């Protein structure tokens, strides 16, 4: 059996449809503009078919210096990210949280003080989520719907009690414990796939450098960086 690569198959389909468009023009009234529109539509479909969505997320910020650098780099590249901010950091740097929101990034809840949910602190954990939601709502004008629980510890009952959606991750390059930019980039790009969720932390210089390199590499491979809600619901 002859195997046809996915990209080659797409090229063949494109060529067949374009040929059909041209044939219709020859048979009809010679409407060249109609043919151009047909071909343009097919090209747009091909572009959509080639685009793969991926989400890059950042915890623990905003940082007064590195987060601003990161936002500048994402803006230059037309990439969107999801920021799970700590309430105490948002309280200290509200202008950065507002910038995240205004530039189309998702702003999510990462508790007020990075508390880990345990057996004996459920109400304290919940209170930190509520406090951070109220704080972020005052800054952005919108109540957060998404939460990144520190260390991944979560209680599903919070989803109905607080109407919040937990966001975990599929790729963890452990950027928080390494300054090896090349290693961080490699660990992400090797595991990248459609609808992956990358976990990073925007409080380190090495993370910002690595994150922007990751965006550059994966955009060239046809990935579109979107917020996590697009991964979950589109």
mmCIF file of N, CA and C in Angstrom, residues 85-182:
data_model
loop_
_atom_site.group_PDB
_atom_site.id
_atom_site.type_symbol
_atom_site.label_atom_id
_atom_site.label_comp_id
_atom_site.label_asym_id
_atom_site.label_seq_id
_atom_site.Cartn_x
_atom_site.Cartn_y
_atom_site.Cartn_z
ATOM 1 N N UNK A 85 -1.805 34.259 38.135
ATOM 2 C CA UNK A 85 -1.093 35.181 39.012
ATOM 3 C C UNK A 85 -1.436 34.924 40.469
ATOM 4 N N UNK A 86 -0.472 35.202 41.322
ATOM 5 C CA UNK A 86 -0.716 35.157 42.761
ATOM 6 C C UNK A 86 -1.343 36.481 43.180
ATOM 7 N N UNK A 87 -2.284 36.403 44.104
ATOM 8 C CA UNK A 87 -2.964 37.607 44.541
ATOM 9 C C UNK A 87 -2.028 38.650 45.113
ATOM 10 N N UNK A 88 -1.037 38.223 45.901
ATOM 11 C CA UNK A 88 -0.134 39.192 46.522
ATOM 12 C C UNK A 88 0.729 39.896 45.480
ATOM 13 N N UNK A 89 1.047 39.206 44.387
ATOM 14 C CA UNK A 89 1.808 39.839 43.312
ATOM 15 C C UNK A 89 0.927 40.787 42.505
ATOM 16 N N UNK A 90 -0.314 40.378 42.269
ATOM 17 C CA UNK A 90 -1.254 41.251 41.551
ATOM 18 C C UNK A 90 -1.523 42.515 42.348
ATOM 19 N N UNK A 91 -1.576 42.374 43.652
ATOM 20 C CA UNK A 91 -1.807 43.516 44.528
ATOM 21 C C UNK A 91 -0.643 44.500 44.458
ATOM 22 N N UNK A 92 0.566 43.954 44.317
ATOM 23 C CA UNK A 92 1.755 44.798 44.249
ATOM 24 C C UNK A 92 1.965 45.425 42.880
ATOM 25 N N UNK A 93 1.559 44.722 41.817
ATOM 26 C CA UNK A 93 1.810 45.199 40.452
ATOM 27 C C UNK A 93 0.534 45.124 39.604
ATOM 28 N N UNK A 94 -0.497 45.845 39.978
ATOM 29 C CA UNK A 94 -1.775 45.756 39.249
ATOM 30 C C UNK A 94 -1.675 46.226 37.798
ATOM 31 N N UNK A 95 -0.751 47.136 37.514
ATOM 32 C CA UNK A 95 -0.620 47.638 36.144
ATOM 33 C C UNK A 95 -0.201 46.538 35.181
ATOM 34 N N UNK A 96 0.574 45.564 35.662
ATOM 35 C CA UNK A 96 0.986 44.461 34.797
ATOM 36 C C UNK A 96 -0.166 43.492 34.559
ATOM 37 N N UNK A 97 -0.975 43.273 35.571
ATOM 38 C CA UNK A 97 -2.157 42.422 35.402
ATOM 39 C C UNK A 97 -3.118 43.062 34.408
ATOM 40 N N UNK A 98 -3.312 44.362 34.529
ATOM 41 C CA UNK A 98 -4.192 45.063 33.598
ATOM 42 C C UNK A 98 -3.644 44.977 32.177
ATOM 43 N N UNK A 99 -2.336 45.111 32.036
ATOM 44 C CA UNK A 99 -1.736 45.002 30.701
ATOM 45 C C UNK A 99 -1.967 43.610 30.118
ATOM 46 N N UNK A 100 -1.781 42.571 30.918
ATOM 47 C CA UNK A 100 -2.053 41.209 30.443
ATOM 48 C C UNK A 100 -3.462 41.128 29.852
ATOM 49 N N UNK A 101 -4.416 41.616 30.622
ATOM 50 C CA UNK A 101 -5.823 41.557 30.214
ATOM 51 C C UNK A 101 -6.063 42.365 28.946
ATOM 52 N N UNK A 102 -5.539 43.575 28.892
ATOM 53 C CA UNK A 102 -5.796 44.456 27.754
ATOM 54 C C UNK A 102 -5.138 43.954 26.478
ATOM 55 N N UNK A 103 -4.069 43.191 26.599
ATOM 56 C CA UNK A 103 -3.381 42.685 25.408
ATOM 57 C C UNK A 103 -3.867 41.306 24.989
ATOM 58 N N UNK A 104 -4.967 40.852 25.591
ATOM 59 C CA UNK A 104 -5.623 39.630 25.121
ATOM 60 C C UNK A 104 -5.155 38.347 25.748
ATOM 61 N N UNK A 105 -4.351 38.438 26.789
ATOM 62 C CA UNK A 105 -3.933 37.233 27.500
ATOM 63 C C UNK A 105 -4.995 36.850 28.531
ATOM 64 N N UNK A 106 -5.001 35.598 28.920
ATOM 65 C CA UNK A 106 -5.926 35.149 29.956
ATOM 66 C C UNK A 106 -5.280 35.371 31.322
ATOM 67 N N UNK A 107 -6.054 35.933 32.236
ATOM 68 C CA UNK A 107 -5.589 36.148 33.608
ATOM 69 C C UNK A 107 -6.337 35.188 34.524
ATOM 70 N N UNK A 108 -5.606 34.285 35.147
ATOM 71 C CA UNK A 108 -6.210 33.286 36.012
ATOM 72 C C UNK A 108 -5.707 33.390 37.435
ATOM 73 N N UNK A 109 -6.295 32.601 38.307
ATOM 74 C CA UNK A 109 -6.066 32.629 39.750
ATOM 75 C C UNK A 109 -5.044 31.556 40.146
ATOM 76 N N UNK A 110 -4.050 31.961 40.963
ATOM 77 C CA UNK A 110 -3.049 31.006 41.460
ATOM 78 C C UNK A 110 -2.950 31.105 42.982
ATOM 79 N N UNK A 111 -4.089 31.393 43.609
ATOM 80 C CA UNK A 111 -4.233 31.659 45.046
ATOM 81 C C UNK A 111 -3.536 32.969 45.409
ATOM 82 N N UNK A 112 -3.706 33.384 46.632
ATOM 83 C CA UNK A 112 -3.119 34.655 47.057
ATOM 84 C C UNK A 112 -1.641 34.500 47.414
ATOM 85 N N UNK A 113 -1.284 33.422 48.086
ATOM 86 C CA UNK A 113 0.086 33.284 48.601
ATOM 87 C C UNK A 113 0.794 32.013 48.155
ATOM 88 N N UNK A 114 0.244 31.335 47.116
ATOM 89 C CA UNK A 114 0.808 30.066 46.627
ATOM 90 C C UNK A 114 0.630 28.949 47.650
ATOM 91 N N UNK A 115 -0.472 28.962 48.334
ATOM 92 C CA UNK A 115 -0.779 27.937 49.320
ATOM 93 C C UNK A 115 -1.098 26.610 48.621
ATOM 94 N N UNK A 116 -0.627 25.515 49.183
ATOM 95 C CA UNK A 116 -0.952 24.189 48.652
ATOM 96 C C UNK A 116 -2.136 23.619 49.416
ATOM 97 N N UNK A 117 -3.100 23.121 48.686
ATOM 98 C CA UNK A 117 -4.274 22.518 49.315
ATOM 99 C C UNK A 117 -3.882 21.226 50.027
ATOM 100 N N UNK A 118 -4.286 21.118 51.291
ATOM 101 C CA UNK A 118 -4.020 19.910 52.069
ATOM 102 C C UNK A 118 -5.281 19.440 52.765
ATOM 103 N N UNK A 119 -5.155 18.427 53.589
ATOM 104 C CA UNK A 119 -6.316 17.853 54.267
ATOM 105 C C UNK A 119 -6.935 18.803 55.284
ATOM 106 N N UNK A 120 -6.120 19.672 55.850
ATOM 107 C CA UNK A 120 -6.594 20.483 56.972
ATOM 108 C C UNK A 120 -6.710 21.975 56.679
ATOM 109 N N UNK A 121 -6.568 22.379 55.418
ATOM 110 C CA UNK A 121 -6.620 23.815 55.128
ATOM 111 C C UNK A 121 -7.595 24.163 54.006
ATOM 112 N N UNK A 122 -8.620 23.344 53.829
ATOM 113 C CA UNK A 122 -9.551 23.540 52.726
ATOM 114 C C UNK A 122 -10.167 24.935 52.754
ATOM 115 N N UNK A 123 -10.638 25.385 53.886
ATOM 116 C CA UNK A 123 -11.325 26.676 53.956
ATOM 117 C C UNK A 123 -10.350 27.837 53.766
ATOM 118 N N UNK A 124 -9.142 27.669 54.259
ATOM 119 C CA UNK A 124 -8.129 28.716 54.053
ATOM 120 C C UNK A 124 -7.780 28.815 52.569
ATOM 121 N N UNK A 125 -7.620 27.670 51.924
ATOM 122 C CA UNK A 125 -7.326 27.623 50.490
ATOM 123 C C UNK A 125 -8.460 28.294 49.710
ATOM 124 N N UNK A 126 -9.683 27.938 50.029
ATOM 125 C CA UNK A 126 -10.839 28.516 49.351
ATOM 126 C C UNK A 126 -10.883 30.030 49.558
ATOM 127 N N UNK A 127 -10.591 30.487 50.777
ATOM 128 C CA UNK A 127 -10.606 31.917 51.073
ATOM 129 C C UNK A 127 -9.564 32.659 50.236
ATOM 130 N N UNK A 128 -8.414 32.022 50.001
ATOM 131 C CA UNK A 128 -7.384 32.655 49.163
ATOM 132 C C UNK A 128 -7.847 32.766 47.710
ATOM 133 N N UNK A 129 -8.546 31.756 47.233
ATOM 134 C CA UNK A 129 -9.087 31.828 45.874
ATOM 135 C C UNK A 129 -10.091 32.966 45.761
ATOM 136 N N UNK A 130 -10.985 33.066 46.716
ATOM 137 C CA UNK A 130 -12.006 34.118 46.698
ATOM 138 C C UNK A 130 -11.359 35.499 46.770
ATOM 139 N N UNK A 131 -10.399 35.652 47.671
ATOM 140 C CA UNK A 131 -9.711 36.934 47.826
ATOM 141 C C UNK A 131 -9.019 37.345 46.533
ATOM 142 N N UNK A 132 -8.355 36.390 45.883
ATOM 143 C CA UNK A 132 -7.640 36.686 44.643
ATOM 144 C C UNK A 132 -8.616 36.982 43.510
ATOM 145 N N UNK A 133 -9.734 36.251 43.456
ATOM 146 C CA UNK A 133 -10.754 36.553 42.448
ATOM 147 C C UNK A 133 -11.263 37.980 42.588
ATOM 148 N N UNK A 134 -11.527 38.390 43.796
ATOM 149 C CA UNK A 134 -12.038 39.742 44.029
ATOM 150 C C UNK A 134 -11.008 40.790 43.625
ATOM 151 N N UNK A 135 -9.762 40.519 43.942
ATOM 152 C CA UNK A 135 -8.688 41.434 43.588
ATOM 153 C C UNK A 135 -8.530 41.558 42.073
ATOM 154 N N UNK A 136 -8.500 40.419 41.383
ATOM 155 C CA UNK A 136 -8.340 40.437 39.930
ATOM 156 C C UNK A 136 -9.546 41.070 39.239
ATOM 157 N N UNK A 137 -10.724 40.861 39.796
ATOM 158 C CA UNK A 137 -11.933 41.468 39.233
ATOM 159 C C UNK A 137 -11.861 42.993 39.300
ATOM 160 N N UNK A 138 -11.336 43.511 40.399
ATOM 161 C CA UNK A 138 -11.204 44.966 40.528
ATOM 162 C C UNK A 138 -10.208 45.533 39.517
ATOM 163 N N UNK A 139 -9.181 44.756 39.216
ATOM 164 C CA UNK A 139 -8.150 45.230 38.289
ATOM 165 C C UNK A 139 -8.610 45.156 36.843
ATOM 166 N N UNK A 140 -9.198 44.025 36.454
ATOM 167 C CA UNK A 140 -9.516 43.797 35.037
ATOM 168 C C UNK A 140 -10.968 44.081 34.682
ATOM 169 N N UNK A 141 -11.843 44.113 35.686
ATOM 170 C CA UNK A 141 -13.263 44.284 35.404
ATOM 171 C C UNK A 141 -13.967 42.987 35.085
ATOM 172 N N UNK A 142 -13.235 41.868 35.129
ATOM 173 C CA UNK A 142 -13.815 40.554 34.846
ATOM 174 C C UNK A 142 -13.410 39.564 35.937
ATOM 175 N N UNK A 143 -14.359 38.742 36.344
ATOM 176 C CA UNK A 143 -14.050 37.738 37.355
ATOM 177 C C UNK A 143 -13.345 36.549 36.714
ATOM 178 N N UNK A 144 -12.233 36.111 37.263
ATOM 179 C CA UNK A 144 -11.506 34.971 36.683
ATOM 180 C C UNK A 144 -12.359 33.701 36.692
ATOM 181 N N UNK A 145 -12.230 32.929 35.639
ATOM 182 C CA UNK A 145 -12.944 31.659 35.537
ATOM 183 C C UNK A 145 -12.004 30.461 35.671
ATOM 184 N N UNK A 146 -10.703 30.722 35.551
ATOM 185 C CA UNK A 146 -9.735 29.622 35.516
ATOM 186 C C UNK A 146 -8.762 29.726 36.684
ATOM 187 N N UNK A 147 -8.379 28.574 37.220
ATOM 188 C CA UNK A 147 -7.478 28.520 38.362
ATOM 189 C C UNK A 147 -6.382 27.492 38.101
ATOM 190 N N UNK A 148 -5.161 27.851 38.444
ATOM 191 C CA UNK A 148 -4.052 26.900 38.420
ATOM 192 C C UNK A 148 -3.710 26.600 39.879
ATOM 193 N N UNK A 149 -4.163 25.468 40.404
ATOM 194 C CA UNK A 149 -3.891 25.151 41.811
ATOM 195 C C UNK A 149 -2.403 24.880 42.023
ATOM 196 N N UNK A 150 -1.770 25.547 42.995
ATOM 197 C CA UNK A 150 -0.357 25.290 43.249
ATOM 198 C C UNK A 150 -0.079 23.811 43.477
ATOM 199 N N UNK A 151 0.949 23.318 42.800
ATOM 200 C CA UNK A 151 1.391 21.915 42.886
ATOM 201 C C UNK A 151 0.340 20.934 42.337
ATOM 202 N N UNK A 152 -0.695 21.459 41.705
ATOM 203 C CA UNK A 152 -1.723 20.599 41.114
ATOM 204 C C UNK A 152 -2.712 20.020 42.097
ATOM 205 N N UNK A 153 -2.661 20.452 43.361
ATOM 206 C CA UNK A 153 -3.581 19.921 44.378
ATOM 207 C C UNK A 153 -4.931 20.620 44.271
ATOM 208 N N UNK A 154 -6.013 19.828 44.154
ATOM 209 C CA UNK A 154 -7.314 20.416 43.849
ATOM 210 C C UNK A 154 -8.433 19.624 44.495
ATOM 211 N N UNK A 155 -9.537 20.300 44.747
ATOM 212 C CA UNK A 155 -10.761 19.690 45.264
ATOM 213 C C UNK A 155 -11.865 19.994 44.259
ATOM 214 N N UNK A 156 -12.398 18.974 43.618
ATOM 215 C CA UNK A 156 -13.371 19.178 42.543
ATOM 216 C C UNK A 156 -14.613 19.929 43.001
ATOM 217 N N UNK A 157 -14.927 19.881 44.275
ATOM 218 C CA UNK A 157 -16.123 20.580 44.735
ATOM 219 C C UNK A 157 -15.995 22.095 44.579
ATOM 220 N N UNK A 158 -14.751 22.596 44.514
ATOM 221 C CA UNK A 158 -14.551 24.033 44.300
ATOM 222 C C UNK A 158 -15.077 24.474 42.933
ATOM 223 N N UNK A 159 -15.114 23.542 41.997
ATOM 224 C CA UNK A 159 -15.541 23.883 40.637
ATOM 225 C C UNK A 159 -16.984 24.369 40.618
ATOM 226 N N UNK A 160 -17.832 23.793 41.466
ATOM 227 C CA UNK A 160 -19.217 24.242 41.551
ATOM 228 C C UNK A 160 -19.395 25.335 42.602
ATOM 229 N N UNK A 161 -18.656 25.238 43.706
ATOM 230 C CA UNK A 161 -18.776 26.242 44.759
ATOM 231 C C UNK A 161 -18.325 27.619 44.288
ATOM 232 N N UNK A 162 -17.262 27.654 43.489
ATOM 233 C CA UNK A 162 -16.690 28.925 43.043
ATOM 234 C C UNK A 162 -16.878 29.185 41.554
ATOM 235 N N UNK A 163 -17.478 28.226 40.857
ATOM 236 C CA UNK A 163 -17.656 28.308 39.394
ATOM 237 C C UNK A 163 -16.314 28.589 38.732
ATOM 238 N N UNK A 164 -15.353 27.743 38.998
ATOM 239 C CA UNK A 164 -14.020 27.896 38.430
ATOM 240 C C UNK A 164 -13.560 26.595 37.783
ATOM 241 N N UNK A 165 -12.721 26.738 36.774
ATOM 242 C CA UNK A 165 -12.218 25.598 36.016
ATOM 243 C C UNK A 165 -10.728 25.438 36.301
ATOM 244 N N UNK A 166 -10.305 24.273 36.808
ATOM 245 C CA UNK A 166 -8.872 24.063 37.070
ATOM 246 C C UNK A 166 -8.108 23.820 35.776
ATOM 247 N N UNK A 167 -6.898 24.353 35.711
ATOM 248 C CA UNK A 167 -6.038 24.186 34.538
ATOM 249 C C UNK A 167 -4.721 23.576 34.990
ATOM 250 N N UNK A 168 -4.444 22.358 34.568
ATOM 251 C CA UNK A 168 -3.167 21.730 34.878
ATOM 252 C C UNK A 168 -2.243 21.891 33.667
ATOM 253 N N UNK A 169 -1.468 20.910 33.308
ATOM 254 C CA UNK A 169 -0.497 21.073 32.232
ATOM 255 C C UNK A 169 -0.137 19.720 31.663
ATOM 256 N N UNK A 170 0.433 19.739 30.458
ATOM 257 C CA UNK A 170 0.894 18.505 29.819
ATOM 258 C C UNK A 170 2.401 18.505 29.594
ATOM 259 N N UNK A 171 3.028 19.691 29.642
ATOM 260 C CA UNK A 171 4.478 19.792 29.458
ATOM 261 C C UNK A 171 5.048 20.633 30.598
ATOM 262 N N UNK A 172 5.972 20.046 31.350
ATOM 263 C CA UNK A 172 6.608 20.757 32.466
ATOM 264 C C UNK A 172 8.128 20.704 32.287
ATOM 265 N N UNK A 173 8.737 21.799 31.811
ATOM 266 C CA UNK A 173 10.191 21.806 31.602
ATOM 267 C C UNK A 173 10.986 22.101 32.867
ATOM 268 N N UNK A 174 10.293 22.258 34.002
ATOM 269 C CA UNK A 174 10.921 22.522 35.288
ATOM 270 C C UNK A 174 11.852 23.735 35.213
ATOM 271 N N UNK A 175 11.327 24.779 34.615
ATOM 272 C CA UNK A 175 12.113 26.001 34.440
ATOM 273 C C UNK A 175 12.427 26.681 35.771
ATOM 274 N N UNK A 176 11.634 26.378 36.790
ATOM 275 C CA UNK A 176 11.825 27.012 38.092
ATOM 276 C C UNK A 176 13.086 26.533 38.811
ATOM 277 N N UNK A 177 13.623 25.402 38.371
ATOM 278 C CA UNK A 177 14.808 24.870 39.053
ATOM 279 C C UNK A 177 16.006 24.763 38.111
ATOM 280 N N UNK A 178 15.974 25.504 36.998
ATOM 281 C CA UNK A 178 17.083 25.441 36.051
ATOM 282 C C UNK A 178 17.251 26.790 35.347
ATOM 283 N N UNK A 179 18.502 27.170 35.124
ATOM 284 C CA UNK A 179 18.785 28.371 34.331
ATOM 285 C C UNK A 179 19.327 27.997 32.952
ATOM 286 N N UNK A 180 19.239 26.719 32.621
ATOM 287 C CA UNK A 180 19.732 26.213 31.340
ATOM 288 C C UNK A 180 18.688 26.477 30.254
ATOM 289 N N UNK A 181 18.822 27.603 29.591
ATOM 290 C CA UNK A 181 17.834 28.002 28.580
ATOM 291 C C UNK A 181 17.713 26.947 27.488
ATOM 292 N N UNK A 182 18.847 26.473 26.999
ATOM 293 C CA UNK A 182 18.819 25.476 25.920
ATOM 294 C C UNK A 182 18.074 24.218 26.352
#
